[in-house]
CSV table of C-alpha atoms and ligand atoms in Angstrom, one decimal:
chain,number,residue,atom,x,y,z
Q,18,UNK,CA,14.3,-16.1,-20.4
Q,19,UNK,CA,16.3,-14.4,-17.4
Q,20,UNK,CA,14.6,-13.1,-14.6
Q,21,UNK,CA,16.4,-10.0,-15.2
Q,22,UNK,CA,15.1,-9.8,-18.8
Q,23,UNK,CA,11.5,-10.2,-18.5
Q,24,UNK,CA,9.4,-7.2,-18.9
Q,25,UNK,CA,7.0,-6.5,-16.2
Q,26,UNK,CA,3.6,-5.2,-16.5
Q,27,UNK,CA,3.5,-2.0,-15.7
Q,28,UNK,CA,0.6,0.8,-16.5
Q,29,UNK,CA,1.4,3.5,-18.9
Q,30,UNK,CA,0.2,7.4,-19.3
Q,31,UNK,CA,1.4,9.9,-21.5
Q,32,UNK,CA,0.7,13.0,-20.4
Q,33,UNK,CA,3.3,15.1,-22.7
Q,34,UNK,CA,3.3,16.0,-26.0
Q,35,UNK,CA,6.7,18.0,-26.2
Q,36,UNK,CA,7.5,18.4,-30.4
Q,37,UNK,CA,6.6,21.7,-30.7
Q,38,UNK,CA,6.7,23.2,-27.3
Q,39,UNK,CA,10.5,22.0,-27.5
Q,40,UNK,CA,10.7,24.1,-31.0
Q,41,UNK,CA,8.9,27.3,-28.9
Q,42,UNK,CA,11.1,26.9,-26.3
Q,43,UNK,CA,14.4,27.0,-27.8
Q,44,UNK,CA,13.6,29.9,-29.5
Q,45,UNK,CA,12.1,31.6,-27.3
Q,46,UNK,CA,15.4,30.8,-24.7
Q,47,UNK,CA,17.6,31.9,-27.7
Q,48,UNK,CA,16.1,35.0,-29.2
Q,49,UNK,CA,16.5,36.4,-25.4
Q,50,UNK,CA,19.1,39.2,-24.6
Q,51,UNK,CA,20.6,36.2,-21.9
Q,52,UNK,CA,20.4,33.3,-24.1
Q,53,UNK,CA,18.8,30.7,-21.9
Q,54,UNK,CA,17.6,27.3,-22.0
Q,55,UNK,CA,15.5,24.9,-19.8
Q,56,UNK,CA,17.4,22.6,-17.6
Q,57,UNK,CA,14.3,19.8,-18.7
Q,58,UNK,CA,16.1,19.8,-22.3
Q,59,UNK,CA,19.3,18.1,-20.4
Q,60,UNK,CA,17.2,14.8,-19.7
Q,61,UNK,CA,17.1,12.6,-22.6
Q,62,UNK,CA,17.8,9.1,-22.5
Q,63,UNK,CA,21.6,9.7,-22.5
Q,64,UNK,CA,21.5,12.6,-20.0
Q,65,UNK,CA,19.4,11.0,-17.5
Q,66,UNK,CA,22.3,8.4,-17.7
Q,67,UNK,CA,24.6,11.2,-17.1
Q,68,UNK,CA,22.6,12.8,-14.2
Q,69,UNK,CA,23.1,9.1,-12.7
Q,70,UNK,CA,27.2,9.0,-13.1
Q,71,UNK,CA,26.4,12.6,-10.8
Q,72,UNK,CA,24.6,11.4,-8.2
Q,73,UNK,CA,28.0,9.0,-7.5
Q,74,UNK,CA,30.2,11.9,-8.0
Q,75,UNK,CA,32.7,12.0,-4.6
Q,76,UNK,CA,31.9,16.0,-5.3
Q,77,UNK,CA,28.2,15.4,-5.9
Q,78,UNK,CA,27.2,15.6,-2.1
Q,79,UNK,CA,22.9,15.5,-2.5
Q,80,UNK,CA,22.3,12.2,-3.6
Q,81,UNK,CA,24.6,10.7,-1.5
Q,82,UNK,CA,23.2,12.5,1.8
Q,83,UNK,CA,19.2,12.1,1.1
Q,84,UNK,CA,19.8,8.5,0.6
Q,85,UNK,CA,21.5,8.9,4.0
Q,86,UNK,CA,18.2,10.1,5.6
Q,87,UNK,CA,16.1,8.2,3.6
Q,88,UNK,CA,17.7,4.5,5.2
Q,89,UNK,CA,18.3,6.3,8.5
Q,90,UNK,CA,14.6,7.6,8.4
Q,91,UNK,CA,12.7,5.5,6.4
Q,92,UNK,CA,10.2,4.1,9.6
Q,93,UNK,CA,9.7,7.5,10.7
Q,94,UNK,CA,9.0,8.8,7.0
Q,95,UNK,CA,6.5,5.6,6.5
Q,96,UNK,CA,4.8,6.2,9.7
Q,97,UNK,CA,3.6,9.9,8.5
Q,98,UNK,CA,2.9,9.1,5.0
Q,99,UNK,CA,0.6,6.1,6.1
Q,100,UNK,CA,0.0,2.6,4.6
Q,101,UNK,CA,-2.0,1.8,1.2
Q,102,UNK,CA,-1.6,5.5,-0.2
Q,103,UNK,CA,-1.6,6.7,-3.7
Q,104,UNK,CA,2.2,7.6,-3.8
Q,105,UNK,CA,2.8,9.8,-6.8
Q,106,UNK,CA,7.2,10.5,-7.5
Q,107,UNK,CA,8.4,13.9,-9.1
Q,108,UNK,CA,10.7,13.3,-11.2
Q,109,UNK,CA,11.4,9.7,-10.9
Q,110,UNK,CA,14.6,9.5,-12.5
Q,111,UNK,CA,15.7,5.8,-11.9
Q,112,UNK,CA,13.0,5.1,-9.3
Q,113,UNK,CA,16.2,4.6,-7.0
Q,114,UNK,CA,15.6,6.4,-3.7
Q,115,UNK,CA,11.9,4.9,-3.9
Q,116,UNK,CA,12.9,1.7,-2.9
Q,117,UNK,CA,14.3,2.6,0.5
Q,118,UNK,CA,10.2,3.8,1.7
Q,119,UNK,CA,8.6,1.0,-0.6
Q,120,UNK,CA,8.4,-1.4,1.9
Q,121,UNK,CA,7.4,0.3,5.0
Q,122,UNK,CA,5.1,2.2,3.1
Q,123,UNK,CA,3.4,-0.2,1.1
Q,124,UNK,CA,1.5,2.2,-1.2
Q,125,UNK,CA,-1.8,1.1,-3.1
Q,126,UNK,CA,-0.4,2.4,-6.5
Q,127,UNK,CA,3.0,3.3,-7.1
Q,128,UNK,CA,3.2,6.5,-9.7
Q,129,UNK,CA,6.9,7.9,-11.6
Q,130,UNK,CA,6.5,10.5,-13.4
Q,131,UNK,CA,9.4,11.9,-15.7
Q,132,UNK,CA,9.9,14.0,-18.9
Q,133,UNK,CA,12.4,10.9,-19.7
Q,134,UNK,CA,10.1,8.5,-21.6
Q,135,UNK,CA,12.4,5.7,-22.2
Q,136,UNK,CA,14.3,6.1,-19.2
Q,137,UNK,CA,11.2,6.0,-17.0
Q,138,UNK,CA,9.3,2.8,-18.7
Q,139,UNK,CA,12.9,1.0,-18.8
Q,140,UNK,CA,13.0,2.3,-14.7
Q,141,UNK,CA,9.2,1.5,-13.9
Q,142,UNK,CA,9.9,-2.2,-15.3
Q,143,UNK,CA,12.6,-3.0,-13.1
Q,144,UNK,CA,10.4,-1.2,-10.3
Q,145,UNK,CA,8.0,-3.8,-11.2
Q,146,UNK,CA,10.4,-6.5,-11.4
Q,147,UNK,CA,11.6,-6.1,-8.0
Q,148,UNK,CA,8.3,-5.4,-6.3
Q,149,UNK,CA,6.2,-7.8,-8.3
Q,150,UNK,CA,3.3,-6.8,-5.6
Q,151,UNK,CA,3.5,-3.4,-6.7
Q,152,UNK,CA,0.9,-1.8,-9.2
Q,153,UNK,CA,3.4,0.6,-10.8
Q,154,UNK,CA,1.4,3.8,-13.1
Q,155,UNK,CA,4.3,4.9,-15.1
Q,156,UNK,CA,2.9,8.7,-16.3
Q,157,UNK,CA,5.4,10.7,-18.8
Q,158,UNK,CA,5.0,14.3,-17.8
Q,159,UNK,CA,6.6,17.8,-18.2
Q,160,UNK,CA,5.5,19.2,-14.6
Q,161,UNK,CA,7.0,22.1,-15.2
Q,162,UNK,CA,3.5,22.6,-16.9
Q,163,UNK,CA,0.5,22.2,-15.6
Q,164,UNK,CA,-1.1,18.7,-16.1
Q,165,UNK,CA,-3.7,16.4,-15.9
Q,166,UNK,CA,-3.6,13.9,-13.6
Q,167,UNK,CA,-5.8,10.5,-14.0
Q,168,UNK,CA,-8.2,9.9,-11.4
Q,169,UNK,CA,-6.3,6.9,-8.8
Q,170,UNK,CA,-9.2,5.9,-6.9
Q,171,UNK,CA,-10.0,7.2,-3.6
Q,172,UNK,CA,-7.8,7.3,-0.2
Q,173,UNK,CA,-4.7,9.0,0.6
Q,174,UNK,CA,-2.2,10.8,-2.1
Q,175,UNK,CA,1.1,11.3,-0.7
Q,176,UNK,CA,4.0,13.2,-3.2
Q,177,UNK,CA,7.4,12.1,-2.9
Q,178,UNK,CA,9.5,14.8,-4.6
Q,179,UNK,CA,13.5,14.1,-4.2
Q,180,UNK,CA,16.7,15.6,-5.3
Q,181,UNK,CA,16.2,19.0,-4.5
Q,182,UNK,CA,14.7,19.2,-8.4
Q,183,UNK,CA,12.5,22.1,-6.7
Q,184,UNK,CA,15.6,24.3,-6.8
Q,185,UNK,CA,15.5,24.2,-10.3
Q,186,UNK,CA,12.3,26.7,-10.5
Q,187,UNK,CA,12.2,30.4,-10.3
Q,188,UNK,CA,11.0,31.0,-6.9
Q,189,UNK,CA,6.7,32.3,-8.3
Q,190,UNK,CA,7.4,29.1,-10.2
Q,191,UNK,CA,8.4,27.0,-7.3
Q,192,UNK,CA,5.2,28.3,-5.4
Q,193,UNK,CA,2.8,27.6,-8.6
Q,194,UNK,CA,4.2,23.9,-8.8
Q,195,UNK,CA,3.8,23.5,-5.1
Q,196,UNK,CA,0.0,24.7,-5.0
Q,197,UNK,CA,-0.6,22.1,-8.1
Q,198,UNK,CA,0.7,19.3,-5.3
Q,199,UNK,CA,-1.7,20.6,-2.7
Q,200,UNK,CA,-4.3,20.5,-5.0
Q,201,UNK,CA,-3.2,16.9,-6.3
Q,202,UNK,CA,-2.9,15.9,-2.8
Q,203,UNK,CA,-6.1,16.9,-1.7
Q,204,UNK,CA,-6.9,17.7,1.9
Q,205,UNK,CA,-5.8,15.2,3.8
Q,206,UNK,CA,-2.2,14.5,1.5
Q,207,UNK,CA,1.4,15.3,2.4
Q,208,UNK,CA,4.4,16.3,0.9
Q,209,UNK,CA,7.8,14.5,1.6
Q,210,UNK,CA,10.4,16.6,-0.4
Q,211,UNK,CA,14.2,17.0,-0.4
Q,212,UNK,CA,15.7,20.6,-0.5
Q,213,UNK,CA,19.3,21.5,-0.8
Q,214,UNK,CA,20.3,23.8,2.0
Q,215,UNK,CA,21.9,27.4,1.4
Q,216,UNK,CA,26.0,26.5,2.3
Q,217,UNK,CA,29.5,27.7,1.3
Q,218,UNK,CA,29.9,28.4,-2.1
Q,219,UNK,CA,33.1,26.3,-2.1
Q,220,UNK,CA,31.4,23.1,-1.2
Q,221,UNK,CA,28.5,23.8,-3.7
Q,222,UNK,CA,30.6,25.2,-7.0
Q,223,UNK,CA,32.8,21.8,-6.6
Q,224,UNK,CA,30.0,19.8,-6.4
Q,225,UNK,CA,28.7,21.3,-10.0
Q,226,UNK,CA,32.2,21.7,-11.1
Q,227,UNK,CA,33.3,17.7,-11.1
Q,228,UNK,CA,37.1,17.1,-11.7
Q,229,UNK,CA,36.2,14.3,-13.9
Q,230,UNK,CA,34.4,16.6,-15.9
Q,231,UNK,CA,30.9,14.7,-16.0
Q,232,UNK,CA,28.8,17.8,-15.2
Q,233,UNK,CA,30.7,19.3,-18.2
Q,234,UNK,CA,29.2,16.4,-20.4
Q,235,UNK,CA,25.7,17.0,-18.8
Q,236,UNK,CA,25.4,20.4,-19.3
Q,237,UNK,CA,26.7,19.7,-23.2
Q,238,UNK,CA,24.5,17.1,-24.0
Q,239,UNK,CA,21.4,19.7,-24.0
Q,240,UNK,CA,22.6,20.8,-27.4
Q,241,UNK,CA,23.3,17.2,-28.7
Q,242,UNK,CA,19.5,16.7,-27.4
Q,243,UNK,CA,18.0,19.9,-29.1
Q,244,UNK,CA,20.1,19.1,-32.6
Q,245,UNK,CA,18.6,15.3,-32.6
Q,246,UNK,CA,15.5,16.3,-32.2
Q,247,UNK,CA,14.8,19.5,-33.8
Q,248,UNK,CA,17.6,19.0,-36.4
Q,249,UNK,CA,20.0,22.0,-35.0
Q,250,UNK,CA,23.7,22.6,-36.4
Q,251,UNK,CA,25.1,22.9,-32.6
Q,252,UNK,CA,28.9,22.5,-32.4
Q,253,UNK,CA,29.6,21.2,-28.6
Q,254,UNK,CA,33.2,22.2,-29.3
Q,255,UNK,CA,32.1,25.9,-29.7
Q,256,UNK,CA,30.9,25.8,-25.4
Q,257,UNK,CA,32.7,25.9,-22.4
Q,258,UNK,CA,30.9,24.5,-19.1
Q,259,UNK,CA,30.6,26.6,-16.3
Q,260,UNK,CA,28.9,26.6,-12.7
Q,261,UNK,CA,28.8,29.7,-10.2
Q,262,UNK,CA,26.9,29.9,-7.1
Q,263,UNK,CA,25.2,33.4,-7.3
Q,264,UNK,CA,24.8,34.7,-3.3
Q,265,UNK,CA,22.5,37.2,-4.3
Q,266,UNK,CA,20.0,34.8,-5.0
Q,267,UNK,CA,20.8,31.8,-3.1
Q,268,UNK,CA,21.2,29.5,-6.7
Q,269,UNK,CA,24.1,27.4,-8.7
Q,270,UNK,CA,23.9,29.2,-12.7
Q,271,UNK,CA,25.0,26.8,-15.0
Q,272,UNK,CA,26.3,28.3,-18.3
Q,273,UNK,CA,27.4,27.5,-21.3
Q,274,UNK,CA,30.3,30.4,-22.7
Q,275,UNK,CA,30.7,30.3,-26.1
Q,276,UNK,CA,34.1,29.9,-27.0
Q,277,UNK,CA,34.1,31.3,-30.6
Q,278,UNK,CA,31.9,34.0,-32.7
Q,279,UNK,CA,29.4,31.5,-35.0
Q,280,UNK,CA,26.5,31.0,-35.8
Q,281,UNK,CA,23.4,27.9,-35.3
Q,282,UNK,CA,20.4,27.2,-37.0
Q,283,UNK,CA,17.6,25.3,-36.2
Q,284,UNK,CA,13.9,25.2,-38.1
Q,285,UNK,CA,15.4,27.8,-40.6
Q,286,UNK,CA,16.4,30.4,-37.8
Q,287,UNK,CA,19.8,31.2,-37.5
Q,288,UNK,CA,21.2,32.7,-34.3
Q,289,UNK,CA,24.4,34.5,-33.6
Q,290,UNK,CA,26.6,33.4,-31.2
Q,291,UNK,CA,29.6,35.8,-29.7
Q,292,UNK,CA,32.6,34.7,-28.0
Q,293,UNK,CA,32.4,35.2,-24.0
Q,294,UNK,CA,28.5,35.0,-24.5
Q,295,UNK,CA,26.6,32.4,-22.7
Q,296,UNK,CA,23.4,30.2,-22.5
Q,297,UNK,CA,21.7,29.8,-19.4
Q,298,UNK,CA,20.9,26.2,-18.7
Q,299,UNK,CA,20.1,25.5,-15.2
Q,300,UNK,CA,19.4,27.4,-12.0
Q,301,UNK,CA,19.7,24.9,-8.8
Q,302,UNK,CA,18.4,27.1,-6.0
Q,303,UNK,CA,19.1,26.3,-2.0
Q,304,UNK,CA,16.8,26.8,0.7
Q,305,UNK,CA,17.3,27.7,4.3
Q,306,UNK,CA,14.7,25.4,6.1
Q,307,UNK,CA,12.8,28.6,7.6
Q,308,UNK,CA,12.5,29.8,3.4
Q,309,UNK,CA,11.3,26.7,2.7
Q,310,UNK,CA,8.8,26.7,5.0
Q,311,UNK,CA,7.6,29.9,4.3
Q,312,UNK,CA,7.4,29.0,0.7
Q,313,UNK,CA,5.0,26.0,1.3
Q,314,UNK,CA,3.0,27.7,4.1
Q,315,UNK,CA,1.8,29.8,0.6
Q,316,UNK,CA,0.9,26.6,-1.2
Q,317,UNK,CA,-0.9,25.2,1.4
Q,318,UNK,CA,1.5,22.6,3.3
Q,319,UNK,CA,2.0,22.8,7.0
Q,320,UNK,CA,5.5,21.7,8.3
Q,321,UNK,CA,4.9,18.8,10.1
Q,322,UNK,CA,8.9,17.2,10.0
Q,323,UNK,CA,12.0,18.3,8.5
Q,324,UNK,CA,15.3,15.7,8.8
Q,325,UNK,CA,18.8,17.2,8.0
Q,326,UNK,CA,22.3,16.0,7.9
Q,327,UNK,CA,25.2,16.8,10.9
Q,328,UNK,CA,26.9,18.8,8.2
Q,329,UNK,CA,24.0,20.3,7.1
Q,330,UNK,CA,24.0,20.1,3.8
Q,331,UNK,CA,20.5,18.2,2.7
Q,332,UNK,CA,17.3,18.6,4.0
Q,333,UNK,CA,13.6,16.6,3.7
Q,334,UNK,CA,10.7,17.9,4.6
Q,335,UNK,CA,7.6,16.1,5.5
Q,336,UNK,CA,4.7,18.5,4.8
Q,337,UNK,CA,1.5,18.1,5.2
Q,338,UNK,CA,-1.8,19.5,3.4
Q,339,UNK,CA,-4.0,22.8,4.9
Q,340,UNK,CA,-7.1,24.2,4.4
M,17,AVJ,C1,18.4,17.3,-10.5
M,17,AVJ,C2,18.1,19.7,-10.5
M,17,AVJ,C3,18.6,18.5,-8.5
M,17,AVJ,O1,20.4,21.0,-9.4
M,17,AVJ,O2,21.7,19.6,-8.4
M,17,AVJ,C4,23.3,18.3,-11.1
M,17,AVJ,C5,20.8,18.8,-11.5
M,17,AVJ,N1,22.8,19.9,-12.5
M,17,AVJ,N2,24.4,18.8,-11.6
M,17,AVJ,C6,20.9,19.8,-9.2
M,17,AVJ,C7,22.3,19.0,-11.7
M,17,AVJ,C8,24.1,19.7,-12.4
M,17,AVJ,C9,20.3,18.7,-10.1
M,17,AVJ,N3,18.9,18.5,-9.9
């Protein structure tokens, strides 16, 4: 068999049972005066592909410029995050940006988490593959929940937490997910995360408005998602992308306008759909690096570091745990 073929061990934990809670969720999100829905429900196996043509986007700036900081400041990152920790990854994705600390870092156990199930085992293998001294704990997890984490042995628990995925939560939502990291983390862990900076709104509504039109097919595929798996009648031709930066509150709004009066049923609900009306999908919020800091002084995290771009677009914080 090819090197490249050959599955690698990896550990597994499922820690998500999403059936119904998707069902609860939908309607909940659609029986709402604002029709909205969670921006988790764009990541199946073909949207977390999707997300990836993004990152490469020439309009998609983020991924691009934390990757920047990661390679220029990789040895500095390591140094504070300390050898042989537990290193637990938010939101894993393709367990891409990892790969530039890996080395330095050389953590004791290796854990992606992701609401992506097949995306992250198919991610964590080639991980595995690549770092065959790795011990890689692959745990499937919808953290905008609360969870439970399985116990990784004594010693130091850094969180890696890239993208600027924070951005996606409500502000008291943002803070409640940051104090369940301090507590994960324990007293002595840190925090390196990657925040999106506040900037003009021309630079961020082209950069969720791609000309190629693959943030159109993103933001589409959530209804694709919800009719395979709770058997819903959504016609993606009835839905118009759309992406605004809202200054008031300092956050991208992804929509979906309805382009035609109709109607969708799913579970033997039917719900009526105007034209001009719209479904909420995503929020992407920005932070000024002084908000940011005030919002994980509440959790519990001390700034220690904070690296940003010259064109100031990206930041990553290096936090560490008080208390
Ligand atoms: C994965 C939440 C960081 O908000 O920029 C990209 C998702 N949505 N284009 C972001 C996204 C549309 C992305 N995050």
């Amino acid at each position: 068999m090819a090197e490249a073929n050959k599955k690698h061990a990896i550990h597994y934990h499922e820690l998500h049972c999403p059936a119904e809670s998707m069902a609860v969720e939908v309607h909940t999100g659609l029986s709402c005066g604002q029709k909205y829905l969670p921006p988790k429900l764009f990541y199946d196996k073909k949207g977390s592909e999707l997300f990836d043509v993004i990152t490469r986007l020439p309009e998609y700036y983020p991924t691009r410029t934390e990757i920047g900081l990661l390679r220029q400041h990789a040895a500095e990152m390591a140094e504070l995050l300390g050898l042989h920790s537990v290193l637990l990854e938010l939101g894993s994705g393709s367990s891409i940006k990892i790969r530039l600390l890996l080395e330095a870092v050389q953590p004791r156990i290796y854990v992606p988490m992701d609401i992506s199930r097949q995306h992250l085992i198919d991610s964590s293998q080639r991980l595995a593959r690549d770092y065959p001294w790795l011990s890689v704990h692959a745990a499937c997890v919808d953290y905008s929940r609360s969870w439970d984490m399985p116990d990784f042995g004594p010693g130091r628990y850094n969180v890696f937490f890239p993208g600027s995925s924070i951005g996606n939560f409500e502000p008291p939502a943002a803070l409640q997910l940051l104090r369940q990291v301090r507590q994960l983390v324990g007293c002595d862990g840190g925090l390196l995360i990657g925040v999106d900076l506040k900037k003009d709104a021309a630079i961020l509504e082209s950069a969720y408005n791609d000309k190629q039109g693959v943030t159109e097919k993103f933001n589409l595929n959530m209804l694709v998602h919800i009719n395979r798996r709770l058997g819903a009648d959504f016609d993606p031709g009835n839905f118009a992308h759309k992406a605004i930066y809202n200054a008031n509150h300092g956050r991208i709004e992804m929509l979906l306008e309805c382009t035609k009066d109709h109607c969708v049923h799913i579970n033997g609900n039917a719900y009526q759909f105007k034209l001009g009306e719209t479904i909420h999908t995503e929020n992407s919020y920005k932070y000024s690096i002084a908000e940011f800091h005030g919002l994980s002084a509440e959790a519990g995290f001390a700034p220690v570091r904070v690296w940003t771009d010259k064109a100031d677009l990206f930041s990553i914080h290096y936090l560490s745990a008080i208390e």
